[in-house]
Structures are given as structure tokens and as C-alpha cells.
Coordinates of C-alpha atoms in Angstrom, one line a residue:
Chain A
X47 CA -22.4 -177.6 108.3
X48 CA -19.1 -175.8 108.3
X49 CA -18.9 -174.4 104.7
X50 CA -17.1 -171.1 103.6
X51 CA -17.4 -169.8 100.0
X52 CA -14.2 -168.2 98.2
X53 CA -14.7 -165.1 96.0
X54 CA -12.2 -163.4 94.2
X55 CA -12.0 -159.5 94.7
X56 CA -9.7 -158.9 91.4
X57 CA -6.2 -160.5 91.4
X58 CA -5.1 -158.9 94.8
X59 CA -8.0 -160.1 97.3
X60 CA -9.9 -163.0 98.3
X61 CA -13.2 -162.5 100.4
X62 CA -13.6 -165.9 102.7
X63 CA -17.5 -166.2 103.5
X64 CA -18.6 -168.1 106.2
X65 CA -22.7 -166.9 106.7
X66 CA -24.9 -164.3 105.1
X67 CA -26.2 -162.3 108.3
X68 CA -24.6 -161.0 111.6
X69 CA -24.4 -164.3 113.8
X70 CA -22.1 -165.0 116.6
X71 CA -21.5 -168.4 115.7
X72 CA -20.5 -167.2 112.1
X73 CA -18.3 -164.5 113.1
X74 CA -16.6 -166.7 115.7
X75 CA -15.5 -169.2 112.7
X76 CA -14.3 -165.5 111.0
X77 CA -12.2 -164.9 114.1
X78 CA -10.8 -168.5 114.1
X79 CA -9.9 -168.4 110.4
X80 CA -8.3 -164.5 111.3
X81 CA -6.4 -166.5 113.7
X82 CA -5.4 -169.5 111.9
X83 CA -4.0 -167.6 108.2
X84 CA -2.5 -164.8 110.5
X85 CA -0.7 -167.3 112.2
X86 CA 0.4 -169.2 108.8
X87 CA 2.1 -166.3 107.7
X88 CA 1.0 -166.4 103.8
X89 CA 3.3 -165.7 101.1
X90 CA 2.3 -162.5 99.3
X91 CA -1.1 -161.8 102.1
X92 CA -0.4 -158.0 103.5
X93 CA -3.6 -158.0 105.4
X94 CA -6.5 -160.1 106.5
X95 CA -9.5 -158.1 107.6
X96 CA -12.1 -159.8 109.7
X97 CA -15.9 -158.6 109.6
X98 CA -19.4 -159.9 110.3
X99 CA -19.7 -163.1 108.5
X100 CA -16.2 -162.5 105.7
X101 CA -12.7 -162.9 106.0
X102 CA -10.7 -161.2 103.3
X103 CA -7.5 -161.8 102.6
X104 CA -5.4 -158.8 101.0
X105 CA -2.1 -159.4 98.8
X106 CA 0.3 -156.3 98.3
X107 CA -1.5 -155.3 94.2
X108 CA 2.5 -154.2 93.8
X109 CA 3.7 -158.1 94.4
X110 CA 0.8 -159.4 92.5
X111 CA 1.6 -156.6 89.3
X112 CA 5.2 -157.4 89.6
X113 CA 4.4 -161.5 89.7
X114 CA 6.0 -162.3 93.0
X115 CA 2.7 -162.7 94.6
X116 CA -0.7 -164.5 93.7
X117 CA -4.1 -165.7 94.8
X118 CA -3.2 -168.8 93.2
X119 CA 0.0 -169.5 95.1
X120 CA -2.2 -169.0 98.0
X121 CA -5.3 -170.4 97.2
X122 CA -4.6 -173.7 97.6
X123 CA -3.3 -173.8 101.0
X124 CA -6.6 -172.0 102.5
X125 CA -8.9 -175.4 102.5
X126 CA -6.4 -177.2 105.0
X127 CA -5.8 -174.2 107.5
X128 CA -9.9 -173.4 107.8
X129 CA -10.8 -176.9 108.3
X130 CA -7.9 -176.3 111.3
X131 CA -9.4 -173.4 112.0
X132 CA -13.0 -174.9 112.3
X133 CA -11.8 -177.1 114.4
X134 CA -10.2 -174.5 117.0
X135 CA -11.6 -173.0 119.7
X136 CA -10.5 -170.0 121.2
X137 CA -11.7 -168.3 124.4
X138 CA -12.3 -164.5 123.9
X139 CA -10.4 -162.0 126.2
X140 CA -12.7 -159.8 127.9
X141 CA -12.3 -156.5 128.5
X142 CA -13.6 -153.8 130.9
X143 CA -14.1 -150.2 130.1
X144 CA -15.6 -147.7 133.1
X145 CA -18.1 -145.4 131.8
X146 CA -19.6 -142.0 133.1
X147 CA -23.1 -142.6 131.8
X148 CA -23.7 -139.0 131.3
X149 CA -23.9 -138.5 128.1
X150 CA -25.8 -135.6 126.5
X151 CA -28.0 -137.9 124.7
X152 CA -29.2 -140.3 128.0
X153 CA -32.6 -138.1 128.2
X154 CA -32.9 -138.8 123.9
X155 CA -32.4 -142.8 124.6
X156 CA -34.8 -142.7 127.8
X157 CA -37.4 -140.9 126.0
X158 CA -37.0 -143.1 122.6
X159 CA -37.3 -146.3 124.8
X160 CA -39.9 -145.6 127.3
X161 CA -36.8 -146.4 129.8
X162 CA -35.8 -144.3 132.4
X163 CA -32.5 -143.3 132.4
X164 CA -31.5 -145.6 135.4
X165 CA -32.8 -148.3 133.1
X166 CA -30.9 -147.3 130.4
X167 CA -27.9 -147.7 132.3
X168 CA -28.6 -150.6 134.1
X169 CA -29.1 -152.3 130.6
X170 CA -26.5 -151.1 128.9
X171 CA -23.9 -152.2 131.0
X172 CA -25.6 -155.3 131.8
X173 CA -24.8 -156.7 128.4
X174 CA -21.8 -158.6 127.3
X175 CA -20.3 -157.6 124.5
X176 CA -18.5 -159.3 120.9
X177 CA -16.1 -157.4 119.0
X178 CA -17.8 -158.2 115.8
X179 CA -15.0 -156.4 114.1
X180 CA -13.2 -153.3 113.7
X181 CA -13.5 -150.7 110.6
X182 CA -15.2 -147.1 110.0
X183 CA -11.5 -145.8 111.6
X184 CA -8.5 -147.1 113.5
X185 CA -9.8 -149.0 116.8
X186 CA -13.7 -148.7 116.3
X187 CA -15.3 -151.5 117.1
X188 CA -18.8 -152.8 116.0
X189 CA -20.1 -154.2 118.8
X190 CA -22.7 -157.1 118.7
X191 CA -25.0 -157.6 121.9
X192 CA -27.0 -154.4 122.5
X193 CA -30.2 -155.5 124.1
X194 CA -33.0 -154.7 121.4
X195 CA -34.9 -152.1 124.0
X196 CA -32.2 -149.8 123.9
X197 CA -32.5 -149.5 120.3
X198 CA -32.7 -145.7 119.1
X199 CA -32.5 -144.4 116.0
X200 CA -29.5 -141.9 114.8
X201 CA -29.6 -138.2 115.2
X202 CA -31.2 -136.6 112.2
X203 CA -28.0 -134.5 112.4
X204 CA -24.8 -135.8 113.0
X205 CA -22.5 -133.8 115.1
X206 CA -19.3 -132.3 113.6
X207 CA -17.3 -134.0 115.8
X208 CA -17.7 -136.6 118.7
X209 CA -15.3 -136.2 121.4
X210 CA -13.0 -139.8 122.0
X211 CA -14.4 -141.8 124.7
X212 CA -18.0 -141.5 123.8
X213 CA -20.1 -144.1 124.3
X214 CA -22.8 -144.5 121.8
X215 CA -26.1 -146.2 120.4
X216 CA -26.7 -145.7 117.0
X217 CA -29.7 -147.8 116.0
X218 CA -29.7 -151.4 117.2
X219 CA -26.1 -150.6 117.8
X220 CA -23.8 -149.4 120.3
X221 CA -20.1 -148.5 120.3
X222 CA -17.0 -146.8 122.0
X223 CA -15.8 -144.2 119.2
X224 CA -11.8 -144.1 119.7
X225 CA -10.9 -141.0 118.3
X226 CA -12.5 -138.0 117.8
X227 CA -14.8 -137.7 114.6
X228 CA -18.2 -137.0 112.9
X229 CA -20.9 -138.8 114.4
X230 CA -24.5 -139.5 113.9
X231 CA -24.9 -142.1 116.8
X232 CA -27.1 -140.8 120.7
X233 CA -23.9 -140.3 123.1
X234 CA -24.9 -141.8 126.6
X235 CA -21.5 -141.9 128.3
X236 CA -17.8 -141.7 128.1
X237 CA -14.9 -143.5 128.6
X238 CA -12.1 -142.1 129.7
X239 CA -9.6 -145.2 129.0
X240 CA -7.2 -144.1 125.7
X241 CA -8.6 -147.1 123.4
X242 CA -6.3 -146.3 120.3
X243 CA -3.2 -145.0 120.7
X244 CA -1.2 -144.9 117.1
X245 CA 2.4 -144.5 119.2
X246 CA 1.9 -147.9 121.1
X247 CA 2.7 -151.2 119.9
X248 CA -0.6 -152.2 120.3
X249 CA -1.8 -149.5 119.2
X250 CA -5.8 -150.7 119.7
X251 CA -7.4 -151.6 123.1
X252 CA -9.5 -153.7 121.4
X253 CA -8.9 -156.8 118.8
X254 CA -11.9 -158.6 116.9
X255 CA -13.2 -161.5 118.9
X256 CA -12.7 -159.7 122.3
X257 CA -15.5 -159.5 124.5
X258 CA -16.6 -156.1 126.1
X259 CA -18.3 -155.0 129.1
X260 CA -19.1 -151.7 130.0
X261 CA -18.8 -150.9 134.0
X262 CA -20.8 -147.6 135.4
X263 CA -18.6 -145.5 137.3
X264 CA -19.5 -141.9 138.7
X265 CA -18.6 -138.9 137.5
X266 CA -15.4 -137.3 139.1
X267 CA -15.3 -134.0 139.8
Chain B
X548 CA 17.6 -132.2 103.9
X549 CA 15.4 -130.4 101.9
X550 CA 12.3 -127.9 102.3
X551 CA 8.9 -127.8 100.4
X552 CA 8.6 -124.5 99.5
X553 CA 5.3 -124.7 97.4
X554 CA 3.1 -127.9 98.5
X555 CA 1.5 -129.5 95.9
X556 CA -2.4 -129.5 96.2
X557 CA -1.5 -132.5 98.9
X558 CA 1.2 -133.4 99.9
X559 CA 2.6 -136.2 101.8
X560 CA 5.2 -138.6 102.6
X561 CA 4.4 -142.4 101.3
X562 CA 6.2 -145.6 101.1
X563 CA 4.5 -148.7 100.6
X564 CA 2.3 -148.6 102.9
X565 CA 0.9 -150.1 106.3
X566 CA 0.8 -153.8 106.2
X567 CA -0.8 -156.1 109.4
X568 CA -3.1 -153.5 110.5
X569 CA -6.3 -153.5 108.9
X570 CA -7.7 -155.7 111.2
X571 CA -7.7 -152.8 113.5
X572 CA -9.1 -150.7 110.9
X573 CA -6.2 -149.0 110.1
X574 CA -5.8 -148.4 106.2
X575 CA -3.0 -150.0 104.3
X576 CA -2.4 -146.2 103.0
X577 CA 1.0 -145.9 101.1
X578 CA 1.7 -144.2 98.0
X579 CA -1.1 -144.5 95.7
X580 CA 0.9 -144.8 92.5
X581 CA 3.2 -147.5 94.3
X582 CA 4.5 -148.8 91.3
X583 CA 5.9 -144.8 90.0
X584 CA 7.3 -144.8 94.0
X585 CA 8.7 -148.1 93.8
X586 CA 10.6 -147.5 90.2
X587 CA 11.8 -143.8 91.6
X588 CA 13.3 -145.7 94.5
X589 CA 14.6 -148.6 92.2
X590 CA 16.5 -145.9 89.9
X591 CA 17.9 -144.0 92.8
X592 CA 19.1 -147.1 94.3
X593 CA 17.2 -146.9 97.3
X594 CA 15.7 -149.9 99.7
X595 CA 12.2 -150.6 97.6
X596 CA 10.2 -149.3 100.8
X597 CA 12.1 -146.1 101.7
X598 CA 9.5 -143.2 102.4
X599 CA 9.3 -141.1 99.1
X600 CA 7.9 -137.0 98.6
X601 CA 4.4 -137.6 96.9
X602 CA 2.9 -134.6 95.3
X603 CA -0.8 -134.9 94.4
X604 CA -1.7 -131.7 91.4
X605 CA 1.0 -130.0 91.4
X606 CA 2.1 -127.2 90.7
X607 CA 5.3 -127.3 93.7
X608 CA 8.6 -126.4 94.7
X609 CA 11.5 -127.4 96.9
X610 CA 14.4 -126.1 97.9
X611 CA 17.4 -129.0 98.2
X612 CA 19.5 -128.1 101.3
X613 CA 21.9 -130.3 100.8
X614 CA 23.1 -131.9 97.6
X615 CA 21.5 -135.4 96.6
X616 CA 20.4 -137.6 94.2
X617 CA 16.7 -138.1 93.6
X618 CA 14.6 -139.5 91.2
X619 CA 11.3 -138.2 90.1
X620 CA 8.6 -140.1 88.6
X621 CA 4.8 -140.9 87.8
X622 CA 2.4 -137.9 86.1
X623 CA 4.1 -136.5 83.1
X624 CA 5.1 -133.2 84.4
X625 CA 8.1 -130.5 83.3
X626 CA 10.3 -130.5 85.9
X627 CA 13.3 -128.1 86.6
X628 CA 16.1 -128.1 88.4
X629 CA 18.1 -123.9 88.7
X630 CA 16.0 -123.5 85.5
X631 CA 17.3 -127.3 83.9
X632 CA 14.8 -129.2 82.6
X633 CA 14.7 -132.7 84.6
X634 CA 13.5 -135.5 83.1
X635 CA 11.1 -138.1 84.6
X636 CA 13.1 -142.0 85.8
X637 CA 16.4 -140.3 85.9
X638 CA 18.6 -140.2 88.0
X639 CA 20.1 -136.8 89.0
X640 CA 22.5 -135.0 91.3
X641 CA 20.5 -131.9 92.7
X642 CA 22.9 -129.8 93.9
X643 CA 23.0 -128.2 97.6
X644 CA 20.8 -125.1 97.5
X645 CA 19.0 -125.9 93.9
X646 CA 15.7 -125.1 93.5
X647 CA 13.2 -127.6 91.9
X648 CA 10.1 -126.8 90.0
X649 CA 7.3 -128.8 89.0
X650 CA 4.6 -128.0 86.6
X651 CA 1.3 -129.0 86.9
X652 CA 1.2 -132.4 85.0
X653 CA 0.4 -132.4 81.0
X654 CA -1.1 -135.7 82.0
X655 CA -2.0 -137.5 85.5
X656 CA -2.0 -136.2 88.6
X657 CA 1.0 -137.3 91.1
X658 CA 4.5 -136.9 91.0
X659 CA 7.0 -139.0 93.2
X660 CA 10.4 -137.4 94.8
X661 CA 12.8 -140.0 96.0
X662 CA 16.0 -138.8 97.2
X663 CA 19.1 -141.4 97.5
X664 CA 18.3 -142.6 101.2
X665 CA 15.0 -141.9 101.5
X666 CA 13.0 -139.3 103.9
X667 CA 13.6 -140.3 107.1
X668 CA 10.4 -139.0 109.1
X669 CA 8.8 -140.9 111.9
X670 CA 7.6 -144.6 111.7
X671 CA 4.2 -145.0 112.7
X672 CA 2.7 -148.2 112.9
X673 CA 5.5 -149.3 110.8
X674 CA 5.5 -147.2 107.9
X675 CA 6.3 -143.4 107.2
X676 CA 3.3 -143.4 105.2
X677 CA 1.3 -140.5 106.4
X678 CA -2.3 -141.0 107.3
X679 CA -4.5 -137.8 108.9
X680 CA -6.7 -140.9 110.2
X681 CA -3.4 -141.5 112.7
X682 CA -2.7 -137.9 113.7
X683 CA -0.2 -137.7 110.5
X684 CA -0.3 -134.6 108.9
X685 CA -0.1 -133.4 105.3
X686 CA 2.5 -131.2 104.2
X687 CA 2.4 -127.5 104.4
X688 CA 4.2 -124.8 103.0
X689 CA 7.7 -124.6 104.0
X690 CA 7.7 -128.0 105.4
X691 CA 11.3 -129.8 106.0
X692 CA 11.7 -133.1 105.2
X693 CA 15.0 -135.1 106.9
X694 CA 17.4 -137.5 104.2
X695 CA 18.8 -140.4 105.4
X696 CA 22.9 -139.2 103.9
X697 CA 24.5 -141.5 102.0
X698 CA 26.5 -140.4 99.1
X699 CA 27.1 -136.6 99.0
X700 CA 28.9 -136.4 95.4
X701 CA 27.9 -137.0 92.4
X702 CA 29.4 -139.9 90.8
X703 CA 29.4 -137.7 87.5
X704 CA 27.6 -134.5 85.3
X705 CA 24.3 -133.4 86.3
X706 CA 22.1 -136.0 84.5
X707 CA 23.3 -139.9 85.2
X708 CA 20.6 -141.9 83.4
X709 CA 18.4 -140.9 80.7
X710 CA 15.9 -143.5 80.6
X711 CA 14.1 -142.3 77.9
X712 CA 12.2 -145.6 77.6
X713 CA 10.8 -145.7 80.6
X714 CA 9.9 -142.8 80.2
X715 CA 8.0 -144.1 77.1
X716 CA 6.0 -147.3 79.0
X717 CA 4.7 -145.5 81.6
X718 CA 3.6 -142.3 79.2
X719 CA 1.3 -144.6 77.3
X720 CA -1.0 -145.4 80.1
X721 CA -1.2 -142.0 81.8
X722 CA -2.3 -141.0 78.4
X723 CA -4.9 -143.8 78.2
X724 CA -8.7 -142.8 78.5
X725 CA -9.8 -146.4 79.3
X726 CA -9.6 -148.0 82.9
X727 CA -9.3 -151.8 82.6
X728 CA -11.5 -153.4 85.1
X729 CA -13.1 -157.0 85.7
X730 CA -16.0 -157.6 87.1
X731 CA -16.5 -157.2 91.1
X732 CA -18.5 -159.3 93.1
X733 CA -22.1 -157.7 93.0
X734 CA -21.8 -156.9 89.4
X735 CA -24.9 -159.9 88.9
X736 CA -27.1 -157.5 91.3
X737 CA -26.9 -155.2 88.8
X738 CA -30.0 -155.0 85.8
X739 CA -28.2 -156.0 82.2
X740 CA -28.8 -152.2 80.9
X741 CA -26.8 -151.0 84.3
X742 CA -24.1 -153.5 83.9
X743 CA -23.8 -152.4 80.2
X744 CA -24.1 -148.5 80.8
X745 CA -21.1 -149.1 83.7
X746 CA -19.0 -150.2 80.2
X747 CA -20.4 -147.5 77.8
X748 CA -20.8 -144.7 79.8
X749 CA -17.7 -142.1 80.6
X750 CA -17.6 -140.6 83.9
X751 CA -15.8 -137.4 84.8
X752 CA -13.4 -137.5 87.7
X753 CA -14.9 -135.4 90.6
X754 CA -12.6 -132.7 93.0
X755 CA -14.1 -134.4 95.6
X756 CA -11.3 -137.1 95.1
X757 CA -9.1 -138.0 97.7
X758 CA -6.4 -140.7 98.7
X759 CA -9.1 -142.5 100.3
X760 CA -11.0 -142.8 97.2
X761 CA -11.8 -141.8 93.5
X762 CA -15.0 -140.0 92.9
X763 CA -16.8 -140.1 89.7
X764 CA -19.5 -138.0 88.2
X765 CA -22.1 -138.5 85.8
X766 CA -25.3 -139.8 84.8
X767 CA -26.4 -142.0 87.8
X768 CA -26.7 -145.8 87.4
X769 CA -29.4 -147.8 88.5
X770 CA -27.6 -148.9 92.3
X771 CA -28.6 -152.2 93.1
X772 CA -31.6 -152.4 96.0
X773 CA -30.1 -155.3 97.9
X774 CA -27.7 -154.2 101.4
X775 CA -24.4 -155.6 101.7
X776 CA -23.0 -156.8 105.5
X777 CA -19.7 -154.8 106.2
X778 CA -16.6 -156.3 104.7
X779 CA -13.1 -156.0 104.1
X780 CA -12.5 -153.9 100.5
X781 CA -9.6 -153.5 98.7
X782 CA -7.8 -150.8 96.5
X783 CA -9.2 -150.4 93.0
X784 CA -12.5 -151.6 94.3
X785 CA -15.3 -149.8 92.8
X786 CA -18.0 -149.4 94.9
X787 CA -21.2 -148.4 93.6
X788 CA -23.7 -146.3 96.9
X789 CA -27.6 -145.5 96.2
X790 CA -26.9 -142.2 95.0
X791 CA -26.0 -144.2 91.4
X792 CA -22.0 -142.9 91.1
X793 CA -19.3 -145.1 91.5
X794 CA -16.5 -144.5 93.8
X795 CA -13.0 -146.5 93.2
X796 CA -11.0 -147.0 96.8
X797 CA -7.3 -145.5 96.4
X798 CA -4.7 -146.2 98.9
X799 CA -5.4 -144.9 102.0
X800 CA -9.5 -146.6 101.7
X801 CA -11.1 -147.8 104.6
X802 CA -10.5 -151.3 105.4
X803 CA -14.1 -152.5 105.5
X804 CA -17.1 -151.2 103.0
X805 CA -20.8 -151.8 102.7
X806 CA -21.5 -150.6 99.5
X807 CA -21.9 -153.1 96.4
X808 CA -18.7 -154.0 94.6
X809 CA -19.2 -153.6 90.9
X810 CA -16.1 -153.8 89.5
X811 CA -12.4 -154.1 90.4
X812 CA -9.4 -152.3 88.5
X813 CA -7.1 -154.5 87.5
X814 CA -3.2 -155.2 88.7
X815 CA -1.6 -153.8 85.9
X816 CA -3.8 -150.1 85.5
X817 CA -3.8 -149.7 89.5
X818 CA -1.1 -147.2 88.6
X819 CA -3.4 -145.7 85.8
X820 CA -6.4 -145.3 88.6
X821 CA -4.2 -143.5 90.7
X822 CA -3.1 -141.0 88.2
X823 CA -6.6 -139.8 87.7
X824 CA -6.9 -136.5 88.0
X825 CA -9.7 -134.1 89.0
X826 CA -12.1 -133.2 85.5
X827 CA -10.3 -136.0 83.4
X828 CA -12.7 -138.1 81.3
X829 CA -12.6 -141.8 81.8
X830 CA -14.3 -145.4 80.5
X831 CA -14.5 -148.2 82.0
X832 CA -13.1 -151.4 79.9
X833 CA -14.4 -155.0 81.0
X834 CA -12.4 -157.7 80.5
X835 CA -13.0 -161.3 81.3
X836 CA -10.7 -163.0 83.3
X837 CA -8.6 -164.8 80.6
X838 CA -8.2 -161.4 79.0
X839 CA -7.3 -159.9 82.4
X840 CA -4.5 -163.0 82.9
X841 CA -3.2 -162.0 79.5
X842 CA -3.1 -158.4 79.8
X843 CA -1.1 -158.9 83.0
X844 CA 1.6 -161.5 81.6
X845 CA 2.0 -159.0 78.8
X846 CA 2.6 -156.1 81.1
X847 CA 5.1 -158.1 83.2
X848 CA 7.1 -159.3 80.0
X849 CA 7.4 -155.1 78.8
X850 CA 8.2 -154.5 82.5
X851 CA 11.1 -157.1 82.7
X852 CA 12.5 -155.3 79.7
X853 CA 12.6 -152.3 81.4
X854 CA 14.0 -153.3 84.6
X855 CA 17.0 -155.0 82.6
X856 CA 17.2 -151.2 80.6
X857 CA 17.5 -149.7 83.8
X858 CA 20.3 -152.2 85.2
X859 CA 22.0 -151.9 82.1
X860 CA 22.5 -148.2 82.3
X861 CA 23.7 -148.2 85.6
X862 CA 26.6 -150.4 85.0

């Protein structure tokens, strides 16, 4: 059955919840419901932030504290639009990113899995990826989809910083980090395709619901 | 234009923030008092959203280029202006070449510069808020910051309004050792002794602080064992992580958290959360959510009042 739960997050946000576990099915209702309140154009809503199995709906705390803006006001409207919603299907964009799969942690992954590293390779861009969401920083994408072999536990020590482009597993995950930051997840490749770029009106290669897949290229010299 | 001679411990440029991006995972940011930004633009008769100077543990100093009128407002901090004191939700002409001091606040933490036409740095993502996440740097020493020109006289004497009563309504929270706060959505997952300790209990505000988000020290609570799945937070969130001390997300917070929501600061002491300062004592007050409705109609009726002061002395 359909159902979604509403909880109040103070007097400025409202967490939608469709499911209690990462599900593909739930998270697709999340994206259609992102889709459907985005497009409704809320009185008041500043933000809505898609993730695993929530939608949460953000109001401007200024417009609620001056009274121009409420949950309330809002509220009521929501149980029309996600019955819409539910009933709305949408066909996910997919998107292509090369990758040099020579990353400095291929040998760690190979090793961890019992793979070799052709097989590590041949897996990893064998799978189809869902943007589950994005969070952590601007443009990172949790990924849903990593076949459960290539699962590998984080470094014990994460690096300082991760250069942008790397492609990584971290546990039963596996991602594209954006930008350049700390990291704690086994780097087996890189992308060289700018995947958030803050001067561009779009400024993220990559929107929730997209679908991902990762295409082995060689190294250039 | 003017230049920031002495940056405050951080310094940035805020307006109201980021809005329609934190699906991307790009932070709502903005000024983290954004009612003390919004009121300083308000008084200086600026669009609500122009960019403001945000000054986060002062002490500072600036050097006005060209003559202006600004408005300063949020912590309660001596202010001078050639030497003249300044006071706080005026509105002033600061002449060309005048130098401004500011004190390190008697009480809170952030002081808010507008200038009439606000700072006119580069839109991002369409704000001016700055955000180190988007390549956006903090102020540094000697930094200048563009004005939009408008007027470049002033209409009369040094000092136009003395709002004195604002001055008043917003002095009585900065002051205030209690943070008013409902209860978030995980507070259940918490033992009752834990949920009552979170109430009793003062915590000390950590240097480790940031726009991103409030630190507290303490005593550690008893976190709660169950995991939470990723989701979307929101500012004055208090999150509470294994290690037992709670954390309340400021302005520029990440747009999606894993860690328990205990509590949530209310509406109307969002201002008060983001005036806390580094080795300030604070207690948490839970209300229920009639009191919390209450509390909020009675701040917006005070509020009113003051708006109409402030309309009043400018005609």
C-alpha cells in the first residue's frame, strides 16, 4: 500500500516518509513526490530535500518567525499532490560517466574481494546505477546498485583530501566524489567529467532519480 | 566601497541565503542571525535580501571609502565610528574615509554591517551568501567589499534614528541563558533519565563551533543505539551522535544528516542559537507545542510593535 507518514521537524520543516530501509521502490515514490511539490511551487517551502526513504520539506524559519509562512498553510495541500505523485511515473535519465579504473586502491578492493582486478572492473561498470540522493557536499551522489561482492570496507585512515573525479567504494557503497575533500572510501578510478560546477546553471551533473553507469576507458597518456 | 581592515574571527558576506538547492546538497547557508540581517537591512532601507557584512567574534575594523549609510545590528557590541560611539538598529551616515570599530560583543557573538545598497559581490547559485563548500571564501584582512551607490548624502546629522527600543527587544534574548526548544523526532529513542538530563543539564558552547553547526560540551548523554537512514535536517536541529554531545545545525548545515534528532530550537530563539558564542553557558528549555504556538504569537505581537517604531521614526 502507498502510505507516507508526516512528521513535523519544529515549525519550519516537515519530513515526508514513505519506507523505513533503502528500497528502490520507496525512493522512487521520494523522487516522484520531489517532483510533484517542486513543481507545485509551495507558498513559504525554500527547499525540498530528497533522501533514501524521506522527503522533507523546508520553509524559510525567517517567514515562519515573521508569520508569513506556515506548515499549516501547507500542510493541507500535501495529501492531494502525493496521491498525484503516486500515481506518476517518471522514466530516470541515465547518465554515462568514463572512468580510468586506476585507482590507487584497485589492488585493496581485489584483495578484499578475492576478485582480480579485471573482475573488479568488469563488475563495477557492469552495474546500473540510482541516484538515491545527493548530500555529504554539493553534487555527491549516494549511489544505490553496487553488486554486494565488491563490497569493501573503508580505509582505517581517511585521506586528507580526495582528488575530484575519484571513483570510490566505501563499504557496500560506491560513489563519484565531485569535489575535492576528505575521504575514507577505497579509490578505484577517476572520472575526468567536471560533475559540479558552482558557476553553471546546473550547477550538478547529476539530480536524484538519475540513473548512472560507469563506462571503462583507458588511461591517456 | 569599503575595506575590512581587521576581520572578525570569520568573516563573510550573507544574505538570506541559498533557496532551491538542497536537493543538490548544496546548504541553504545565509546569515545565521537572519532576523539581526534582515532588521539591519529593513532600517537602512535596503531590499530584505541584499548581501550584508557578517562578523562572527569580533573584535574588527573597516575602513568606509566612500560615504554611506549602514546599519549595524545583532550581538550587543560597542561600536565606533572616528572614535563616536554607534549604536546598534540605527541608522547612520558613515562618512567617506571613517573608520569603524567593533568591540568584541558584551553579549552574543555576530554582528551585521548593512550599508544602504547592499554589498554587491558575486551571485552564486543565486545568493551572495558565501559558502567555502562552493569555492567562496571567507574574508581576510584587508579585504574590499563593493556597494551598490545609491544615496551619497546624508539626509541629516550623523545619527538618523535612535531606536533605542529595538535596541531593548533584541538585548533581552542575547542576554537569555535558556534556549527554547521542542521536542525533535527521536526524542522517544531516548531513556526518560536522558530525555530529562537533555532539559536539566547546561552545556558549554564548544570553539569548535562553526556556521555549519553549534557544538556543545559537557557531560555526555546516553545517545540512543538505534541508526537513522540519511535525511534532510534543518537549521536549529539538534542532533545528538554516539559520542553523547549534542550538536545544533546553524545556517550553512548540511542538507541531509544521520544522526538522531532530539530536539529542535524553536522559530522565535533561532536568532538566540545563532548568537551563541564560544564558552557561553546554555540550558535547554522544553516546551510543548501549545506553549511553543504561544511563545511565537507573543513574539510576533512585540515584533509588530517594533516594526511600526521603526516606520514611525523614519517618517
Amino acid at each position: 500500500m502507498n502510505t507516507h507518514t508526516f512528521t513535523p521537524l519544529g515549525q519550519t520543516a516537515l519530513q515526508i516518509t514513505f519506507g523505513e530501509a533503502i528500497d528502490r521502490a520507496v525512493n522512487h515514490r521520494v523522487h516522484a513526490a520531489w517532483r510533484a511539490l517542486r513543481d507545485a511551487d509551495l507558498p513559504g517551502v525554500v527547499n525540498l530535500v530528497p533522501a533514501y526513504a524521506t522527503l522533507t520539506v523546508l520553509l524559510d524559519p525567517l517567514a515562519v518567525l515573521l508569520g508569513t509562512a506556515s506548515l499549516l498553510a501547507i500542510q493541507s495541500q500535501l495529501p492531494s499532490l502525493l496521491a498525484a505523485a503516486d500515481a506518476h511515473r517518471f522514466t530516470p535519465r541515465q547518465i554515462e560517466l568514463p572512468v580510468r579504473y586506476d585507482g590507487p586502491d584497485l589492488a585493496r578492493v581485489s584483495t578484499h574481494t578475492g576478485l582480480s582486478e579485471a573482475e573488479v572492473i568488469r563488475r563495477h561498470s557492469a552495474g546500473v546505477y540510482d541516484v538515491y540522493f545527493l548530500g555529504f557536499s554539493p553534487g555527491f551522489a549516494y549511489l544505490g546498485g553496487l553488486d554486494p561482492q565488491l563490497a569493501t570496507p573503508r580505509l582505517d585512515t581517511p585521506r586528507v583530501q580526495v582528488a575530484a573525479g575519484s571513483v570510490a567504494i566505501g563499504a557496500s557503497q560506491t560513489a563519484v566524489y565531485p569535489q575535492a575533500t576528505p575521504g575514507g572510501w577505497n579509490l578505484i578510478g577517476h572520472c575526468d567529467e567536471v560533475l559540479f560546477d558552482p558557476l553553471s546553471a546546473e550547477p550538478c551533473r547529476l539530480q536524484p532519480g538519475d540513473q548512472v553507469v560507469f563506462v571503462p576507458v583507458e588511461a591517456s597518456c | 566601497m569599503l575595506i575590512l581592515e581587521q576581520p572578525a574571527l570569520y568573516s563573510s558576506i550573507q544574505d538570506q541565503g541559498r533557496f532551491g538547492q538542497a536537493h543538490l546538497g548544496i546548504s541553504p547557508g545565509g546569515a545565521n542571525d537572519s532576523l539581526a540581517a534582515w532588521l539591519a537591512n529593513r532600517i537602512v532601507g535596503n531590499a530584505e535580501n541584499a548581501a550584508v557584512l557578517e562578523l562572527i567574534e569580533p573584535p574588527a575594523c573597516l575602513l568606509m571609502v566612500d560615504g554611506a549609510h549602514a546599519v549595524f545590528s545583532g550581538a550587543d557590541a560597542n561600536i565606533r565610528c572616528n572614535g563616536r560611539p554607534v549604536p546598534l538598529y540605527a541608522r547612520c551616515w558613515i562618512p567617506a574615509g571613517a573608520h569603524i570599530e567593533i568591540d568584541r560583543p558584551k553579549a552574543g557573538s555576530t554582528v551585521y554591517m548593512a550599508v544602504e545598497g547592499g554589498l554587491e559581490t558575486p551571485v552564486i547559485l543565486g545568493s551572495r551568501s558565501t559558502d567555502i563548500r562552493l569555492g567562496m571564501s571567507p574574508l581576510t584582512r584587508d579585504a574590499f567589499l563593493p556597494v551598490a551607490i545609491r544615496t551619497q548624502a546624508p539626509r541629516s546629522g550623523h545619527l538618523i534614528v535612535p531606536p533605542a527600543y529595538i535596541n531593548g527587544f533584541r538585548l533581552c534574548q542575547l542576554y537569555s541563558s535558556e534556549l527554547d526548544v521542542i521536542p525533535g523526532p527521536h526524542f522517544d529513542w531516548l531513556d526518560a533519565d536522558t530525555q530529562r538530563r537533555l532539559g536539566d543539564r547546561g552545556f558549554t558552547v564548544s570553539s569548535q563551533s562553526s556556521r555549519m553547526g553549534i557544538r556543545l560540551q559537557g557531560e555526555p548523554l546516553a545517545a540512543p543505539e538505534r541508526q537513522c537512514l540519511s535525511a534532510g535536517v534543518c537549521r536549529g536541529a539538534v542532533q545528538l551522535p554516539p559520542q553523547g554531545l549534542p550538536i545544533l545545525l546553524a545556517a550553512e548545515h548540511q542538507t541531509t544528516g544521520g544522526y538522531p534528532l532530539v530536539l529542535q530550537v524553536c522559530a522565535h530563539h533561532l536568532s538566540r542559537m545563532a548568537q551563541l558564542r564560544a564558552g557561553e553557558r546554555i540550558r535547554f528549555r522544553i516546551l510543548n507545542e501549545a506553549d511553543v504556538a504561544d511563545r511565537l504569537a507573543q513574539w510576533q505581537a512585540v515584533f509588530q510593535r517594533t516594526l511600526k517604531r521603526i516606520s514611525h521614526e523614519e517618517h
